[in-house]
Coordinates of N, CA and C in Angstrom, one line a residue:
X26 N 0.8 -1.2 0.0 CA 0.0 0.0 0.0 C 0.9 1.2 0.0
X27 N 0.3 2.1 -0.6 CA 1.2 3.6 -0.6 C 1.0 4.0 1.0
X28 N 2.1 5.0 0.9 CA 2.3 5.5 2.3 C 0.8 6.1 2.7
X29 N 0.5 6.3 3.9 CA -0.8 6.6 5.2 C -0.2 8.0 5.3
X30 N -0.8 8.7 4.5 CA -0.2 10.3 4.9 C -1.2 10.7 6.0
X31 N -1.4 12.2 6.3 CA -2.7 13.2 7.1 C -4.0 13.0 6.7
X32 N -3.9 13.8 4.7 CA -5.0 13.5 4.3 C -6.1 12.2 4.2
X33 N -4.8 11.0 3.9 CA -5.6 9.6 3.8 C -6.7 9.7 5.2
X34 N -6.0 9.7 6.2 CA -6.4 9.5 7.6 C -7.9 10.3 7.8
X35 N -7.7 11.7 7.1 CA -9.2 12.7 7.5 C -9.9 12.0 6.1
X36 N -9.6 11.7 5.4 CA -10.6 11.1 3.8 C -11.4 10.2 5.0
X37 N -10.8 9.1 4.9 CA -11.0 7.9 5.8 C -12.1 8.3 7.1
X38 N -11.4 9.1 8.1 CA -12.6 9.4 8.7 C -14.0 9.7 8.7
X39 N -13.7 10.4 7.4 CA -14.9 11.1 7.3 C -15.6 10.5 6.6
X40 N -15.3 9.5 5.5 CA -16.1 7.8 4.9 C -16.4 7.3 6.1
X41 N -15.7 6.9 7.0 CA -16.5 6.0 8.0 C -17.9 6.3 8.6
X42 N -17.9 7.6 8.7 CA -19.0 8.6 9.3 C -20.0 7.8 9.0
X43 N -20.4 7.3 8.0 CA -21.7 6.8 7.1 C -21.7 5.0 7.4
X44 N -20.8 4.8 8.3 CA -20.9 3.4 8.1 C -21.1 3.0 9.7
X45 N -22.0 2.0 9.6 CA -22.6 1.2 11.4 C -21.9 1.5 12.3
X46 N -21.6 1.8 13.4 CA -20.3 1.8 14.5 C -19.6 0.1 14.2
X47 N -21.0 -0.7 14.9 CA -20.3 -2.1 14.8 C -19.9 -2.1 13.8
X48 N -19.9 -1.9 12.3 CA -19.5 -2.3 11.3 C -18.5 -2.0 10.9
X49 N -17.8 -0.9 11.3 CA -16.3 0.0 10.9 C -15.1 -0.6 11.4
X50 N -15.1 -1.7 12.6 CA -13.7 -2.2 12.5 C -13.6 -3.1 11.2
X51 N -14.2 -3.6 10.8 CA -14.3 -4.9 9.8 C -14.4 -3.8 8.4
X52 N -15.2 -2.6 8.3 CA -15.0 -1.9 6.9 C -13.7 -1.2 6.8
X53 N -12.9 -1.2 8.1 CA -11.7 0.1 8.2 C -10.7 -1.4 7.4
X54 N -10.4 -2.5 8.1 CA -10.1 -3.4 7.3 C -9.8 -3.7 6.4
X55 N -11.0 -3.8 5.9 CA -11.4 -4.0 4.1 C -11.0 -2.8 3.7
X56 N -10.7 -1.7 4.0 CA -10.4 -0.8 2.9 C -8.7 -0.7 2.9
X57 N -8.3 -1.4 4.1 CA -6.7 -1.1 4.3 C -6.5 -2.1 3.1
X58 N -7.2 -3.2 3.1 CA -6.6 -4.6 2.2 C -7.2 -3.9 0.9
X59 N -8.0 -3.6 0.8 CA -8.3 -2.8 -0.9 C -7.6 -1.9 -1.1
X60 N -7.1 -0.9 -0.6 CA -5.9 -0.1 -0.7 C -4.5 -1.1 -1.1
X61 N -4.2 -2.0 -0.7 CA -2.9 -2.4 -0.7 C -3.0 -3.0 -2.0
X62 N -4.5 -4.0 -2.1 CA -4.5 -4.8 -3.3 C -4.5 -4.1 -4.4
X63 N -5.0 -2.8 -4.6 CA -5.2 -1.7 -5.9 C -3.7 -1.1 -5.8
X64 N -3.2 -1.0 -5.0 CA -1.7 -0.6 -5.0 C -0.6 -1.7 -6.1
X65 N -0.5 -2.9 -5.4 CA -0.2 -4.0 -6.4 C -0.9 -4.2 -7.3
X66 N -1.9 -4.0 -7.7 CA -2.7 -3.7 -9.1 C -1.9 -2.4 -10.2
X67 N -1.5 -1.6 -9.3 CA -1.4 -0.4 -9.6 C 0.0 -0.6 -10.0
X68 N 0.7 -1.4 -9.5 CA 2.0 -1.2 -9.7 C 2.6 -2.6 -10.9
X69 N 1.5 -3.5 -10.5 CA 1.7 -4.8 -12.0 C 1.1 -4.5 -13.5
X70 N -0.1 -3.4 -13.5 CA -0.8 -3.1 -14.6 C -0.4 -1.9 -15.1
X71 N 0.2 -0.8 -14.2 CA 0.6 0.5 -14.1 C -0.4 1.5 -14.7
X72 N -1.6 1.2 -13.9 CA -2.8 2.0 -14.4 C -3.4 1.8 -12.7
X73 N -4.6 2.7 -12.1 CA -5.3 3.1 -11.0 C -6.4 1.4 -11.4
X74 N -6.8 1.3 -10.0 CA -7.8 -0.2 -10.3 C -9.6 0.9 -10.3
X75 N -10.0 -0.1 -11.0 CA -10.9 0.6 -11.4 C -12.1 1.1 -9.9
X76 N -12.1 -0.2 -8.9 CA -12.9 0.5 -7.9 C -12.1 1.0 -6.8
X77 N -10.9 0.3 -6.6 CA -10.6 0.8 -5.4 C -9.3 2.1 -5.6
X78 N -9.0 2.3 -6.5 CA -8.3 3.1 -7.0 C -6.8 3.4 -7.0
X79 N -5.9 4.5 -6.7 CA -4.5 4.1 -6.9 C -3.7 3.4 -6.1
X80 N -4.3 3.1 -4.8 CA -3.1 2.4 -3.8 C -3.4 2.9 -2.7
X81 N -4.0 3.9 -2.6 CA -3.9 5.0 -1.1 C -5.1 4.8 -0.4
X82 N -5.0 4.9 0.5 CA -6.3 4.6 1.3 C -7.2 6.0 1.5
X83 N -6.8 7.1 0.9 CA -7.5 8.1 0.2 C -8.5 7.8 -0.7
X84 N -8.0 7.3 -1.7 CA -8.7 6.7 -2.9 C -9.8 5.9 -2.7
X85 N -9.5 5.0 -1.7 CA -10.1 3.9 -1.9 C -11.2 4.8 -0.8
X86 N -11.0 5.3 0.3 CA -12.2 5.7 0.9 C -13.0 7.0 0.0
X87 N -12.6 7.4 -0.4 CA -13.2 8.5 -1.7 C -14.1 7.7 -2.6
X88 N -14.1 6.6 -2.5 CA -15.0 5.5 -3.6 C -16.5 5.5 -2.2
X89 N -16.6 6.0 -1.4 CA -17.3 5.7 -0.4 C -18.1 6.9 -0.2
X90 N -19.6 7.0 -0.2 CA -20.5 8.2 -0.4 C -20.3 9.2 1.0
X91 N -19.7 10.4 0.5 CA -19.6 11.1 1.7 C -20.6 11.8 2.2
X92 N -21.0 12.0 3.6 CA -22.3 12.6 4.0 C -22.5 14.1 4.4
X93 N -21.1 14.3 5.0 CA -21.2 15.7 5.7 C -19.7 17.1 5.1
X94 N -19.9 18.0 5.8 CA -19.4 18.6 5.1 C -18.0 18.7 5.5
X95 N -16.7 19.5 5.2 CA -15.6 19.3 5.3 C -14.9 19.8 7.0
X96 N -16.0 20.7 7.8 CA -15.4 20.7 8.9 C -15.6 19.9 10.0
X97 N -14.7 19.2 10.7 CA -15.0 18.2 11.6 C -15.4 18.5 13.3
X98 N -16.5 17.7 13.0 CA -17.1 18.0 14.5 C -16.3 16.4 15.7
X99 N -16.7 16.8 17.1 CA -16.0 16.0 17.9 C -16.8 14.1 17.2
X100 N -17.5 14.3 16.6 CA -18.0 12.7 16.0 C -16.9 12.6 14.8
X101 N -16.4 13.3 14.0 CA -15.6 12.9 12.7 C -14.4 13.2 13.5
X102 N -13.9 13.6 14.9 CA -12.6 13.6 15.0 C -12.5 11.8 15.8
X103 N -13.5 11.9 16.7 CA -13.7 10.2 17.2 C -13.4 9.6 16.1
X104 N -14.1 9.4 15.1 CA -13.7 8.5 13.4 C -12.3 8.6 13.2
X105 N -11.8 10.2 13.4 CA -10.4 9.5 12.8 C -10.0 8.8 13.7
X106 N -9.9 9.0 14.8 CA -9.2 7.6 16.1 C -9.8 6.3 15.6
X107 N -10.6 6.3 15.6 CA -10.8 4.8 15.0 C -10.3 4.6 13.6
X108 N -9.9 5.2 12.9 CA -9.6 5.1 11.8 C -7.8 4.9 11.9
X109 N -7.2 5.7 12.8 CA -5.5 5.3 13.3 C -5.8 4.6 13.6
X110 N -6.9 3.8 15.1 CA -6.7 2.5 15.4 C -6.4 1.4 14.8
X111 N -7.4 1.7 13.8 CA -7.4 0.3 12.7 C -5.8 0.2 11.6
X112 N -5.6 1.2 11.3 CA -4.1 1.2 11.1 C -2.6 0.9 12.1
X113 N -3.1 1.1 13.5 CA -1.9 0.6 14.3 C -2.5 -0.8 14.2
X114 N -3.8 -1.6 14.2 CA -3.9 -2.8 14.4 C -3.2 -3.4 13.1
X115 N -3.5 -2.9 11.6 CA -3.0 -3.6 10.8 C -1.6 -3.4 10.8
X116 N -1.0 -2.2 11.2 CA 0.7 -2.3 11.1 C 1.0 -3.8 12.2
X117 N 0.8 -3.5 13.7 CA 1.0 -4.5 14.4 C 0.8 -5.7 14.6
X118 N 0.2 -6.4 13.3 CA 0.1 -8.1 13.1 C 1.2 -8.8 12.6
X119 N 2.3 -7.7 13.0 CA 3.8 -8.7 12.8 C 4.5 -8.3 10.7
X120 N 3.9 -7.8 10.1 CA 4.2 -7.9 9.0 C 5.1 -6.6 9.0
X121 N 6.2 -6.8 8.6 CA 7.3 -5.5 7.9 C 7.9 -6.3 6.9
X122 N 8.9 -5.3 6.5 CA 9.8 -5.2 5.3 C 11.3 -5.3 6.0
X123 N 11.8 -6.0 6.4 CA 13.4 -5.7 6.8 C 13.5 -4.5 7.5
X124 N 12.7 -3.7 8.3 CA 13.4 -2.9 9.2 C 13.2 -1.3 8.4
X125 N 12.9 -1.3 7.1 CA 13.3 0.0 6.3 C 12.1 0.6 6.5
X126 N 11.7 0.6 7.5 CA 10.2 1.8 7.7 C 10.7 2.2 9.4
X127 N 10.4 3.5 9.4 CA 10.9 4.3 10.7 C 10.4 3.6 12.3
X128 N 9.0 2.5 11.4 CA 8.2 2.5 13.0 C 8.8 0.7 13.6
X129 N 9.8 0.2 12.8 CA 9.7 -0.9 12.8 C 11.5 -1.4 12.5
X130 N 12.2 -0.6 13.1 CA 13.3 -0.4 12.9 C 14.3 -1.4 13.9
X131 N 15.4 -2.3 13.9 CA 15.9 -3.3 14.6 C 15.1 -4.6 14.8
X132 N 15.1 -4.5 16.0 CA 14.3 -6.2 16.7 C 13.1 -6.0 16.7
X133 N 11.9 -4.6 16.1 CA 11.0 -4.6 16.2 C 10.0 -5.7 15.8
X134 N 10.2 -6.1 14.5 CA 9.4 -7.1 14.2 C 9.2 -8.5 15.2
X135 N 10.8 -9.0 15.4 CA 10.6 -10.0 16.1 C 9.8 -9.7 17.4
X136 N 9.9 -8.6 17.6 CA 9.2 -8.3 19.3 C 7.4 -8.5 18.9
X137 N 7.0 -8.1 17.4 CA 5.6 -7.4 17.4 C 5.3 -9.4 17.3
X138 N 5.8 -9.8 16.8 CA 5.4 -11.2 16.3 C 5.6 -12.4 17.6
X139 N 6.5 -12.6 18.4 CA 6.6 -13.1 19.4 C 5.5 -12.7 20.4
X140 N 5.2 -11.2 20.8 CA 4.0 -11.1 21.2 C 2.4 -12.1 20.5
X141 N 2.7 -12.2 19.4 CA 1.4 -12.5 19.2 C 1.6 -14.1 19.3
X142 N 2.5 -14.6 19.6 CA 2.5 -15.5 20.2 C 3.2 -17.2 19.1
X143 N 3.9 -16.2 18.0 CA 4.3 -17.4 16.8 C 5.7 -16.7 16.9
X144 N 6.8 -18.1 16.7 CA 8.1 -17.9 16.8 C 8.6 -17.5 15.3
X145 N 9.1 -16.5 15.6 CA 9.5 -15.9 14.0 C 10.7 -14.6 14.3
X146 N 11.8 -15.5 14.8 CA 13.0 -14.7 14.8 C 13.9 -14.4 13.5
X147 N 13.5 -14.4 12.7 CA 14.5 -14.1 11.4 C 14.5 -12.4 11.6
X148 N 16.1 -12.4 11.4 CA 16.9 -10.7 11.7 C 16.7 -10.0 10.9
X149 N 15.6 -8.8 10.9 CA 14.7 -7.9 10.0 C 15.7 -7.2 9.5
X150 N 17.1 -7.2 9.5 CA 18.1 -5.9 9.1 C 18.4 -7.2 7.7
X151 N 18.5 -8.4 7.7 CA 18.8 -9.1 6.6 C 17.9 -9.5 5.7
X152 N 16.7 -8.6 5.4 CA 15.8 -8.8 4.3 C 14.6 -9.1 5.1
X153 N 13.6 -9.4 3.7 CA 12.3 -9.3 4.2 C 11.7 -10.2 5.0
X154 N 10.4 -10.2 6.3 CA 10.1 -10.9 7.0 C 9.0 -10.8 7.6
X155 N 8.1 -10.4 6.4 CA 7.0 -10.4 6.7 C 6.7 -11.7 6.5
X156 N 5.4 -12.6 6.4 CA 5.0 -13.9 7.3 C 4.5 -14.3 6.0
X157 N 3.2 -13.5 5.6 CA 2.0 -14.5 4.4 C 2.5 -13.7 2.8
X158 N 3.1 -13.1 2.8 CA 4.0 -13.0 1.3 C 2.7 -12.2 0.7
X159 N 1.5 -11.9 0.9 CA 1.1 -11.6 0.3 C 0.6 -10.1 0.5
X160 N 0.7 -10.0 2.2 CA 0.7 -8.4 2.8 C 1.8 -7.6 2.7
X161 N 1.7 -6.1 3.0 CA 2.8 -5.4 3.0 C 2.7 -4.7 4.0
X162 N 3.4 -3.8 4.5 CA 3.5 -2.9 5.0 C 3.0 -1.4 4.8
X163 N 2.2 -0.5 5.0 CA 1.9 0.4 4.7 C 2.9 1.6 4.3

């Protein structure tokens, strides 16, 4: 997935707005994995995917009917916290790149992954070690 800038984060909030409470951990989710997957779309076809769009989790929540207007009241600032939530959860299920991202730098990985309770000491400064080959890192 393309980098998680400011703006992705208030797009995203403000898409959620319109969606169930219950329903938004599981749609914040889905849109992190549609982001990534239109990203690798994006980067094997070298064209934007047609619904979820270039990679960014901007895009892909911008595919999502916005309801209110651009100033945020204390309910769209709550959304974005749940909207970073859902991104520290998806960073923190153990998946990096070798160390080359700022939040995940040394023994980090092996720490986020031993916490969750599967043994996966390979030394993140010697290449990649993320788990299911098929996620990335944001």
């Amino acid at each position: 997935m393309r980098p998680i800038l400011i703006d992705d984060l208030l797009i995203a909030a403000h898409a959620v707005a319109a969606v169930e409470v219950a329903a938004r951990p599981a749609v914040l989710a889905q849109w992190l994995r549609e982001a990534h997957w239109a990203d690798l779309y994006r980067k094997r076809l070298a064209r934007s995917h047609p619904r979820w769009g270039n990679g960014s989790l901007m895009a892909r929540a911008l595919r999502e009917p916005a309801l209110r207007g651009l100033r945020p009241d204390q309910a769209e600032i709550d959304h974005l916290a749940e909207v970073i939530a859902a991104v520290q959860h998806w960073r923190a299920r153990g998946l990096c790149t070798g160390g080359q991202l700022p939040y995940l730098r040394g023994e980090a990985c092996v720490r986020l992954t031993q916490s969750q309770g599967e043994r996966h000491v390979q030394n993140p400064r010697e290449g990649g070690c993320h788990r299911s080959g098929v996620d990335a890192d944001l």
